[in-house]
Coordinates of C-alpha atoms and ligand atoms in Angstrom, one line a residue:
X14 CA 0.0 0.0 0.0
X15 CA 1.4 3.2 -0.7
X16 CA 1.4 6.1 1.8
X17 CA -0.7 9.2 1.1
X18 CA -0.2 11.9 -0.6
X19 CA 3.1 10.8 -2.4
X20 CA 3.7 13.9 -4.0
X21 CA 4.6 15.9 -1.5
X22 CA 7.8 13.9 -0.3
X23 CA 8.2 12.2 -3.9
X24 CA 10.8 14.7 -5.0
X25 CA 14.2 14.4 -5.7
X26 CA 15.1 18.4 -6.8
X27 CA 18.6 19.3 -5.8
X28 CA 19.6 16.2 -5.5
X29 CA 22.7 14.6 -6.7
X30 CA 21.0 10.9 -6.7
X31 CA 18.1 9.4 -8.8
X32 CA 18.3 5.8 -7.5
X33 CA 19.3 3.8 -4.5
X34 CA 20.8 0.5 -4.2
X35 CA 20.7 -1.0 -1.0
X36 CA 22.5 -4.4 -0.2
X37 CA 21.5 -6.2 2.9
X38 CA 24.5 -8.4 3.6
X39 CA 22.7 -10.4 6.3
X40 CA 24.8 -11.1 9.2
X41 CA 28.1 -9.3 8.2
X42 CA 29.9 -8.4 11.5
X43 CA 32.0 -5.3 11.9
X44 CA 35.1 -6.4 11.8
X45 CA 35.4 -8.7 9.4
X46 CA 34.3 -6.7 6.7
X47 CA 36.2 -3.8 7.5
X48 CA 39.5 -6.3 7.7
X49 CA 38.4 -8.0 4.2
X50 CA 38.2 -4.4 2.8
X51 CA 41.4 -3.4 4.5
X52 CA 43.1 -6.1 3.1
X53 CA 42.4 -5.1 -0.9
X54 CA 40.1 -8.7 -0.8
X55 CA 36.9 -6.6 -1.8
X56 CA 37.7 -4.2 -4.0
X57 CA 34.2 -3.7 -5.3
X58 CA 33.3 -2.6 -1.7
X59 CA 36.3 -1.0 -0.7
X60 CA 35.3 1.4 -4.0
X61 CA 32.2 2.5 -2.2
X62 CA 33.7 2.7 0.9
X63 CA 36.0 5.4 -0.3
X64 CA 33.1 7.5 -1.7
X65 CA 31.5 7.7 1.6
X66 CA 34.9 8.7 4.2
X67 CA 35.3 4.5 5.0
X68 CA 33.6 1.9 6.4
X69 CA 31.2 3.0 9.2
X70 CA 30.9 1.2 12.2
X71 CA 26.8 1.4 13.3
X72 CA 24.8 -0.2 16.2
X73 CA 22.2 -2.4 15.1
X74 CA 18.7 -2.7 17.2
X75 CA 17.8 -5.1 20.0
X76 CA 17.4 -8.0 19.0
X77 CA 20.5 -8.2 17.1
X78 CA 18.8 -10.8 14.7
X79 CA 17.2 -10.6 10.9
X80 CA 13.5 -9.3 10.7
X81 CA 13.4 -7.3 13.2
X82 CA 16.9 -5.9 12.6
X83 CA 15.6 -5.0 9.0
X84 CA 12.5 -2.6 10.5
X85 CA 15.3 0.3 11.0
X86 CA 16.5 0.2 7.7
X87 CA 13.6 0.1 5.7
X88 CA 10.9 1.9 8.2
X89 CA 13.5 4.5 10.3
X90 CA 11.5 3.0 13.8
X91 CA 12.9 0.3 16.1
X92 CA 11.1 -2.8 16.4
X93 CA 9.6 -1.5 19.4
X94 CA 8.1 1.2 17.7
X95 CA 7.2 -1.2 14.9
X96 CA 5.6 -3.4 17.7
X97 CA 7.7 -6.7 15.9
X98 CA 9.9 -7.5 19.0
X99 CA 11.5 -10.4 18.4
X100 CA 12.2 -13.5 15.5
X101 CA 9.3 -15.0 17.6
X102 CA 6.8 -13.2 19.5
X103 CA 3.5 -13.3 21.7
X104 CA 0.8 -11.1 21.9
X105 CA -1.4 -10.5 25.1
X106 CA -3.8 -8.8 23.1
X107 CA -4.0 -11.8 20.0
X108 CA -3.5 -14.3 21.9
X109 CA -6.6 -16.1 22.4
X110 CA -6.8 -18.9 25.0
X111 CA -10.0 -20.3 24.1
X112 CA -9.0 -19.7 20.0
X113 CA -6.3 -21.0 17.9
X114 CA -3.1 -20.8 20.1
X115 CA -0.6 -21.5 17.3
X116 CA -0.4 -18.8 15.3
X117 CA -1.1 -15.1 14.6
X118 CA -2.2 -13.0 15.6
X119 CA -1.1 -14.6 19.3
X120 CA 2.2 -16.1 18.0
X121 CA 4.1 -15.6 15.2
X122 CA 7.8 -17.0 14.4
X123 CA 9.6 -16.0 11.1
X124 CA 10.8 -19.5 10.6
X125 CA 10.6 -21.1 7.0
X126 CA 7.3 -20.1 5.3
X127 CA 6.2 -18.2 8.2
X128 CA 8.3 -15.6 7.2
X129 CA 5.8 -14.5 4.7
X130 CA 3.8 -13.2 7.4
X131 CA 6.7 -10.8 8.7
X132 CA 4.9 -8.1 6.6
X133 CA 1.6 -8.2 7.7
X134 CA 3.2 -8.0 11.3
X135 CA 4.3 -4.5 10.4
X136 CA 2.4 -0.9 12.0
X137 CA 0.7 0.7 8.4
X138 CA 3.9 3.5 8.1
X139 CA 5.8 3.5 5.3
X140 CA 8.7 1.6 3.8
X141 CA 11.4 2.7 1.0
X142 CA 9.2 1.1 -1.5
X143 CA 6.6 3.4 -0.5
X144 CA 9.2 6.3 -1.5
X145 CA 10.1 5.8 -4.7
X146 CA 8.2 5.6 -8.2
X147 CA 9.5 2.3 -9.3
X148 CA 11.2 -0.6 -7.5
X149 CA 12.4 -4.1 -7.7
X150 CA 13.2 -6.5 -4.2
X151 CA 15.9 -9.4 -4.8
X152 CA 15.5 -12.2 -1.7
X153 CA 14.9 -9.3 1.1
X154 CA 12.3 -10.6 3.2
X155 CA 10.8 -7.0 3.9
X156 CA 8.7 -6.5 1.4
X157 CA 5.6 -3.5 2.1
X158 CA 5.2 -1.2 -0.4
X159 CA 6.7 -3.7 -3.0
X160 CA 4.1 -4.7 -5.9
X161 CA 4.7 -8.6 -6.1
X162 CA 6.0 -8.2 -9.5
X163 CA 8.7 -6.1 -8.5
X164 CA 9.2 -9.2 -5.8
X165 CA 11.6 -10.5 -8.1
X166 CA 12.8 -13.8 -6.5
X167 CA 9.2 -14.2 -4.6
X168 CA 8.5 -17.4 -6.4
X169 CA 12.3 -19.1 -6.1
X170 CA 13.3 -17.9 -2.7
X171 CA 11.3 -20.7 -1.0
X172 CA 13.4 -22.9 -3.0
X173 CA 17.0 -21.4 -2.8
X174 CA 16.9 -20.5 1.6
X175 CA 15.4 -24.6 1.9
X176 CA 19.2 -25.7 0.1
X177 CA 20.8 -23.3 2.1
X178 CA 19.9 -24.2 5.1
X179 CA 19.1 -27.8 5.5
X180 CA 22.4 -28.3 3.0
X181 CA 24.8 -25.7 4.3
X182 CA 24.5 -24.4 0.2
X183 CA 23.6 -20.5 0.8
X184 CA 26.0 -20.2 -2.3
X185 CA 23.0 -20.6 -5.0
X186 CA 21.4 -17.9 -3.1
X187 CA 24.0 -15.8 -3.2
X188 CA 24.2 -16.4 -7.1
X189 CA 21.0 -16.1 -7.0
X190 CA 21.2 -12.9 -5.9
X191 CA 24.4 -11.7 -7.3
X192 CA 22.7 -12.0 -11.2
X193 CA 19.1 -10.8 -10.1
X194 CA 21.3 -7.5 -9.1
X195 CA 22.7 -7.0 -12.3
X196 CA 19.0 -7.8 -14.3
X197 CA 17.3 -5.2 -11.9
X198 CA 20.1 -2.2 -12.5
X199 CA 19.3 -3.2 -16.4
X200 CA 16.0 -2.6 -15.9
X201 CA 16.8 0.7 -14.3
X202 CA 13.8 0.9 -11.4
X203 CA 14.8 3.8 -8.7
X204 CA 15.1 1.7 -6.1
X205 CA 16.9 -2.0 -5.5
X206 CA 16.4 -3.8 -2.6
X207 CA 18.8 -6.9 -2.8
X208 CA 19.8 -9.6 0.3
X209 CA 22.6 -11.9 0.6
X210 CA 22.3 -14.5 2.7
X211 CA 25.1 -16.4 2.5
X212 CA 27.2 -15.0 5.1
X213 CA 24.7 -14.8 8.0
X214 CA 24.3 -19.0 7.2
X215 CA 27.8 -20.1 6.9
X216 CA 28.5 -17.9 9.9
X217 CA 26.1 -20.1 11.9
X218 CA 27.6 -23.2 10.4
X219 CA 31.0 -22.5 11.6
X220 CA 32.1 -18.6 12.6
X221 CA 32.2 -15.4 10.6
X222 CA 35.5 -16.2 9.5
X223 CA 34.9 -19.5 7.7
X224 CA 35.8 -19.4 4.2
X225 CA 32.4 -20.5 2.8
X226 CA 31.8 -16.8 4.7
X227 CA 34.4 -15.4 2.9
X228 CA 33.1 -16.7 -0.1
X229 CA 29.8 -15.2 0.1
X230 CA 31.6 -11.7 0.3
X231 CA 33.8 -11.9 -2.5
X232 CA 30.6 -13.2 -4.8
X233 CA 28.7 -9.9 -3.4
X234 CA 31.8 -7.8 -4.4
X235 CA 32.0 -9.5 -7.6
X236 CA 28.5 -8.5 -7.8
X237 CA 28.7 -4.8 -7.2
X238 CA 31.1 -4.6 -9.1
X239 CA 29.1 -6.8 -12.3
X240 CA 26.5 -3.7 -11.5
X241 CA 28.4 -0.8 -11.4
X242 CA 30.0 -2.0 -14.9
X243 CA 26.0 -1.6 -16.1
X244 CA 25.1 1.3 -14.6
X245 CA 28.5 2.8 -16.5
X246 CA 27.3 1.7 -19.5
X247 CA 24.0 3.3 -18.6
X248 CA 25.4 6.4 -17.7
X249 CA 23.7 5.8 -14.4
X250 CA 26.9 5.4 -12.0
X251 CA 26.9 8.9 -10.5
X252 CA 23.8 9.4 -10.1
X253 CA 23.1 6.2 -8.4
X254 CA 23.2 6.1 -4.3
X255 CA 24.6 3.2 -2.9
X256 CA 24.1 1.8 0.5
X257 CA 25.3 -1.1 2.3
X258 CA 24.0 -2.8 5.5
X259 CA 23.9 -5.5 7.9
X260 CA 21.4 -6.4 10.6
X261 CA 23.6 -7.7 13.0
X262 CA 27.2 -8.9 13.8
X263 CA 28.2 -12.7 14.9
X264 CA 30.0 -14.6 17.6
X265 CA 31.3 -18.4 17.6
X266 CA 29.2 -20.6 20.2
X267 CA 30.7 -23.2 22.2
X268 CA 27.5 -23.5 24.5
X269 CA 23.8 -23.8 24.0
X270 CA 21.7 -23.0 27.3
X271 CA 17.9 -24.8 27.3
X272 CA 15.9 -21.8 28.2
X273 CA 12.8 -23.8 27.7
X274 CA 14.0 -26.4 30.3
X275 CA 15.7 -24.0 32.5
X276 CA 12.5 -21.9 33.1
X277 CA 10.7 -25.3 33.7
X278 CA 13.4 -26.0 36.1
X279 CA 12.4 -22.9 38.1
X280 CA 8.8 -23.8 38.1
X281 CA 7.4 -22.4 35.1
X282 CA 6.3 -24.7 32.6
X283 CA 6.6 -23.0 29.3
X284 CA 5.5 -22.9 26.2
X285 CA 8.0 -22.7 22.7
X286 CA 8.8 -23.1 19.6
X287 CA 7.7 -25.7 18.7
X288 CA 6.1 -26.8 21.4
X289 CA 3.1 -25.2 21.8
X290 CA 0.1 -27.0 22.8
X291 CA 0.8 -27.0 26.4
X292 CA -2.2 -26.1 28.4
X293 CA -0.5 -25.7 32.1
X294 CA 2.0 -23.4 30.8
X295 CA 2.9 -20.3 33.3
X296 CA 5.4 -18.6 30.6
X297 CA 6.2 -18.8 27.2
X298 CA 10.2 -18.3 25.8
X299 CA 10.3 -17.1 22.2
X300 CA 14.2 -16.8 21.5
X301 CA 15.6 -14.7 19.1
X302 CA 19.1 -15.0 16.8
X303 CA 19.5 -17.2 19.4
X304 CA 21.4 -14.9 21.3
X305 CA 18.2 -13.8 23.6
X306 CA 14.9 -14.3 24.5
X307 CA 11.7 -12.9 25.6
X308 CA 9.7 -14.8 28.5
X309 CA 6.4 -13.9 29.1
X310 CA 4.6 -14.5 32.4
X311 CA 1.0 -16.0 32.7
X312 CA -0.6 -13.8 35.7
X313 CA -4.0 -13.1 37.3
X314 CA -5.0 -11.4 33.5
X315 CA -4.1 -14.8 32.2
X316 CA -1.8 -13.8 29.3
X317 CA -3.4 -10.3 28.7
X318 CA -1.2 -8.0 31.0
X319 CA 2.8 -7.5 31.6
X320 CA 4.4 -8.7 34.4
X321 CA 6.0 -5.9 36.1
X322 CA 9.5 -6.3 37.1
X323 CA 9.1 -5.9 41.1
X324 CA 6.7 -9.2 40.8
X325 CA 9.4 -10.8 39.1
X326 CA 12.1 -9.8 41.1
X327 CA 10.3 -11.0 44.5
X328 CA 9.8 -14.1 42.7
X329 CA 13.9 -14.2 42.6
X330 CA 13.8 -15.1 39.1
X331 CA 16.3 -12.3 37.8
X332 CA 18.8 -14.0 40.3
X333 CA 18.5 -17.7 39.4
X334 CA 18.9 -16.8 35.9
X335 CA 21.8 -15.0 36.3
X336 CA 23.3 -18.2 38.5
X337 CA 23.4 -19.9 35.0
X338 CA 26.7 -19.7 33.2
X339 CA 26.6 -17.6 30.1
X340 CA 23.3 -15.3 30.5
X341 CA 24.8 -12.2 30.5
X342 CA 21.9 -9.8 31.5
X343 CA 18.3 -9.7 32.2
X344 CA 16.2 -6.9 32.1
X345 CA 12.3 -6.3 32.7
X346 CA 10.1 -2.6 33.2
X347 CA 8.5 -1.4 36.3
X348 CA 5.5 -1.1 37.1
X349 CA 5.8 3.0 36.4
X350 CA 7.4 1.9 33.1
X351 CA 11.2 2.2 34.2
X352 CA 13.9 -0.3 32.7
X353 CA 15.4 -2.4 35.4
X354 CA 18.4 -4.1 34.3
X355 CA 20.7 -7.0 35.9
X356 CA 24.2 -8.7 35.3
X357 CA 25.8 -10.8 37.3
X358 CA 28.0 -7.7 39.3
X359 CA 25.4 -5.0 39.1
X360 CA 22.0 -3.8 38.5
X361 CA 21.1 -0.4 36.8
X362 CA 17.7 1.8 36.0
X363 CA 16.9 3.3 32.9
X364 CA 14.2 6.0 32.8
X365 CA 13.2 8.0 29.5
X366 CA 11.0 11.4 30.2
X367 CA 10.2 13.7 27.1
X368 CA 13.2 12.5 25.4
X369 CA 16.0 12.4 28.2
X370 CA 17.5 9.8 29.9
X371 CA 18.4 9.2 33.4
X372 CA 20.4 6.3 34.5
X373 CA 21.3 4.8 37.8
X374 CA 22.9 1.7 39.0
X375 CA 24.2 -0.4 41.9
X376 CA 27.1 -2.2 42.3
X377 CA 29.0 -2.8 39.1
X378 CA 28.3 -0.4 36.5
X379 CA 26.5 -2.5 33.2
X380 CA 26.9 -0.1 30.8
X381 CA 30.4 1.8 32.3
X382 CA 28.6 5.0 31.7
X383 CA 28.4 6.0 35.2
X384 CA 25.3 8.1 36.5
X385 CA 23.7 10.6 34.2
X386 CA 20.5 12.8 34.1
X387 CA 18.4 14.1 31.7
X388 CA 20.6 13.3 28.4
X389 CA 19.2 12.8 25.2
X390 CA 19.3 10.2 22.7
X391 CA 22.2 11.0 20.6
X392 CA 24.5 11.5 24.4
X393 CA 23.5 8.3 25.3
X394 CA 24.4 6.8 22.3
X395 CA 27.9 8.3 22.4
X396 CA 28.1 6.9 26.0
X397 CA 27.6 3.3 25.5
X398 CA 28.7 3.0 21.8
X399 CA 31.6 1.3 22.8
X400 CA 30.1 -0.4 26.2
X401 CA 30.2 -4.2 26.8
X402 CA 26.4 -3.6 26.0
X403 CA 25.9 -1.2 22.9
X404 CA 23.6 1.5 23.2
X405 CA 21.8 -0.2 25.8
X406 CA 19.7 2.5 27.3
X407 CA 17.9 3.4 24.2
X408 CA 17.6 -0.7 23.0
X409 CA 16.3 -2.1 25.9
X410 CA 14.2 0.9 26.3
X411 CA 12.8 1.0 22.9
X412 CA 11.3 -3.0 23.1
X413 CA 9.5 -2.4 25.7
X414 CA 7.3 0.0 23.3
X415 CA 6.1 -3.1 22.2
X416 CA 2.4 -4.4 23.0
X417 CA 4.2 -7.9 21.7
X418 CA 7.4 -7.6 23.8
X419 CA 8.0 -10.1 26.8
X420 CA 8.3 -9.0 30.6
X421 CA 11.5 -10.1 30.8
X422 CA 14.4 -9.6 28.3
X423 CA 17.3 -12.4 28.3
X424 CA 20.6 -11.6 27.0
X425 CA 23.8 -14.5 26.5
X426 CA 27.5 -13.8 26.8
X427 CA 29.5 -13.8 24.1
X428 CA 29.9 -18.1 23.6
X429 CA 26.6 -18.8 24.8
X430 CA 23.2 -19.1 23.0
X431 CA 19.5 -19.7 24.4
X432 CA 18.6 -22.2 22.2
X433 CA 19.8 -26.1 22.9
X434 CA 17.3 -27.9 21.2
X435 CA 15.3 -27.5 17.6
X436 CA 17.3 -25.5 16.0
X437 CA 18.5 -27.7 13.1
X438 CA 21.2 -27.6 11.7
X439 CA 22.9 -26.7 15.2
X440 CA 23.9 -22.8 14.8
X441 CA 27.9 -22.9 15.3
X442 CA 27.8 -19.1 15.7
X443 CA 25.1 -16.3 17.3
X444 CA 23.5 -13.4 17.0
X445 CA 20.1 -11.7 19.0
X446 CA 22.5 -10.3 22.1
X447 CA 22.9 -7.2 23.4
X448 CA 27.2 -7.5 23.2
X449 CA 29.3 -5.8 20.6
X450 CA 30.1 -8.3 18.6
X451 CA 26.3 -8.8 17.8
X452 CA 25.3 -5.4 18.1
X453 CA 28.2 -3.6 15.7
X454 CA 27.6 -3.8 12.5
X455 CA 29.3 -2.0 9.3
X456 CA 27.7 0.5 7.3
X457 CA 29.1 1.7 3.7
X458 CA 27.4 4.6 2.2
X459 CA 28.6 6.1 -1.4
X460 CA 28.4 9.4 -0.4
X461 CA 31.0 11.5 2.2
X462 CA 29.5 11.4 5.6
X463 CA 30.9 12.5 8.7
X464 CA 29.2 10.5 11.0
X465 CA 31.5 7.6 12.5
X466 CA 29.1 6.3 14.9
X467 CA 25.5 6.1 14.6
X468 CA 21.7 3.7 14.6
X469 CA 21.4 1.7 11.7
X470 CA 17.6 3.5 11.9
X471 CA 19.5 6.8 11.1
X472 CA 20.6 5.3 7.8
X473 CA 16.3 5.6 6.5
X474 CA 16.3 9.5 7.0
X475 CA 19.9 10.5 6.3
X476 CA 19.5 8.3 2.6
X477 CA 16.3 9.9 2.3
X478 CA 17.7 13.2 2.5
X479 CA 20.5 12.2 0.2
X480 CA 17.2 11.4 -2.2
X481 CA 15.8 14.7 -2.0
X482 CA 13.0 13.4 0.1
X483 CA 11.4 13.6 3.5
X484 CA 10.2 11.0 6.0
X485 CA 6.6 11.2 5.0
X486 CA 5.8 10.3 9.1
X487 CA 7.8 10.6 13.1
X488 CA 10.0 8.1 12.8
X489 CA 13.2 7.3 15.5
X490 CA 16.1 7.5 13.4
X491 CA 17.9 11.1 12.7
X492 CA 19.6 12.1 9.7
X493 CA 23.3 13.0 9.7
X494 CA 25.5 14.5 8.0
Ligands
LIG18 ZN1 21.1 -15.6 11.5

């Protein structure tokens, strides 16, 4: 569905750009594209790089895992704001005890072909598509505002992510991909929307560094560089816009925590993926990446209301979690709609009044900020850019926005995930957390930008702007310069 009144935002006068290209390089972590590029192996890459003053280092969203991770790119909101909180979520308000329990609109997972429901999960605001006259989507799995023509690789995508991931082959995706790119710059639509998969699922089957993962960059570079030798020929190079993203980093796993059985274990019998006909369940777990996960308490409202963090805390959950090797931090909201958050040394408070932050903790500082008042969101994302957990005050902040977001947040340590059993093939390496190597992600924009350090949500209004045009509605990222 478009957005209303297009023309007043569907204008591109003094700009340089005519057309954007945005790759989504699903799981590429910071640092090993930036040392690929470094080292002269991408030169496609390292050529856009240039244009925009280097390889950017951004902070992804909370969860650091694909779907949600997408919403900043493509909307300019947090999944909070989008209300899609997790890769699997429940909703108090759709979930229906008496109804169908399995699926929307009380549960959704984005899970093999349940992933074509990710879009109709999405708050009616608008999307790149929506922004520009004419289009084409190559295997990205946001798709609003796309016409299902333009969906080129709708009817073959099915096909290609079932070989890559019950096979380990995400190179015929990535091929895939690689000569869809090129066909869609022929035909010469204003905007491309084009995913690689490849390295996100060969980074689960072994680490980011594997060479299959290496692979899977050099055939996106070769790529690029296959399309920017069209759009010469076109006489389309300059005036094209190219941006480059990832949803999240990646870390190598050496343990798998049972959530699931861990919250039974503590007296909760719970409800998950894929088990989900239980009728004496007390909370559901619906992980994410798998490097967190969202538990949601049954209460007195039955599954309607939140669970406020001071009933969960008397209940000495927080603790007994945190006894478990490898859960790095839990955090739930007050009942006056404060963040509470816990580690193993120290616990903290986050409050957000008319845009400012105030912060407060005990013990051992969690985000190594030290105590603040009143700062606002760009402050606070200076602060803890660099912590052991990125930009925490706005992230775990910003899920909580969510009617579909869980009462309490659970975040691993690097080597850990929350996922022990049904995920198949076992995941090697993790994503979801709230740590840096998850959370930092590169960012490569063809056009010189100052910013170093910024949200991957800022990347929707600052491209807009390149673009001549406006965000049509309030959205949470900010343009820079
Ligand atoms: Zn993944």
């Amino acid at each position: 569905m478009r957005a209303a009144e297009p023309d007043s935002w569907l204008t591109t006068a003094g700009s340089p750009y005519r057309r954007l290209i945005f790759i989504m390089i699903d799981g590429a972590a910071y640092d090993v594209l930036r040392e690929l590029i470094a080292a002269g192996d991408l030169p496609a890459l390292a050529s856009l790089a240039e244009l925009g003053g280097g390889v950017k280092k951004a902070v992804t969203c909370f969860p650091s895992t694909t779907g949600p991770a997408y919403i900043p790119y493509f909307m300019g909101l947090f999944p909070g704001t989008a209300n899609v909180p997790g890769y699997r979520w429940l909703s108090r308000a759709g979930y229906d005890e008496a109804g169908s329990k399995w699926t929307r609109p009380g549960l959704a997972s984005y899970s093999g072909r349940e992933a074509l429901g990710f879009d109709l999960d999405l708050p009616q605001r608008p999307t790149w598509f929506d922004y520009f006259g004419s289009s084409k989507n190559i295997l990205n799995l946001l798709t609003k505002g796309c016409d299902p023509e333009d969906n080129l690789t709708r009817r073959i995508k099915p096909f290609v992510y079932a070989i890559g991931h019950y096979l380990h082959r995400w190179q015929l995706a990535d091929r895939v991909a690689a000569g869809a790119l090129v066909d869609a710059v022929r035909q010469g639509p204003e905007l491309i929307a084009c995913a690689f998969n490849g390295v996100d699922g060969h980074s689960h089957e072994r680490d980011s560094r594997a060479p299959k993962v290496i692979e899977s960059y050099r055939t996106i570079d070769r790529a690029i560089a296959a399309a920017r030798r069209e759009l010469k020929s076109l006489g389309r190079d300059e005036e094209t816009l190219w941006v480059i993203g990832s949803d999240h980093g990646h870390s190598a796993t050496h343990t798998h925590i049972d959530m699931a059985r861990t919250l039974d274990g503590l007296g909760f019998p719970t409800l998950y993926f894929p088990r989900l006909w239980r009728q004496d369940a007390h909370c559901a777990e619906m992980v994410s990446g798998n490097g967190m996960t969202q538990v949601y308490f049954r209460n007195g409202a039955g599954w309607r209301e939140r669970t406020p963090w001071e009933e969960i805390e008397a209940r000495q959950t927080p603790e007994a979690l945190l006894s478990i090797e490898g859960i790095d931090l839990v955090a739930g909201q007050t009942a006056d709609g404060r963040v509470n958050l816990r580690t193993k040394a120290g616990s903290a408070t986050i409050a957000w009044r008319d845009g400012l932050c105030s912060y407060d903790f005990e013990g051992q500082d969690p985000l190594s900020c030290g105590r603040f008042t009143g700062l606002d969101a760009e402050k606070v994302l200076q602060m803890t850019f660099e912590s052991a957990r990125p930009d925490a005050c706005m992230q775990l902040a910003q899920l909580f926005r969510a009617e579909r977001c869980g009462d309490l947040l659970i975040s691993a340590r690097q080597g850990y995930d929350l996922r022990a059993r049904w995920e198949i093939p076992e995941h090697h390496s993790t994503h979801g957390a709230i740590i840096p190597a998850q959370m930092h992600v590169p960012v490569i924009i063809s056009h010189p930008l100052q910013a170093d350090y910024f949200r991957t949500a800022d990347v929707f209004p600052t491209v807009l702007r390149l673009l001549g045009k406006q965000p049509a509605t309030d959205i949470d990222g900010v343009a820079r310069d």
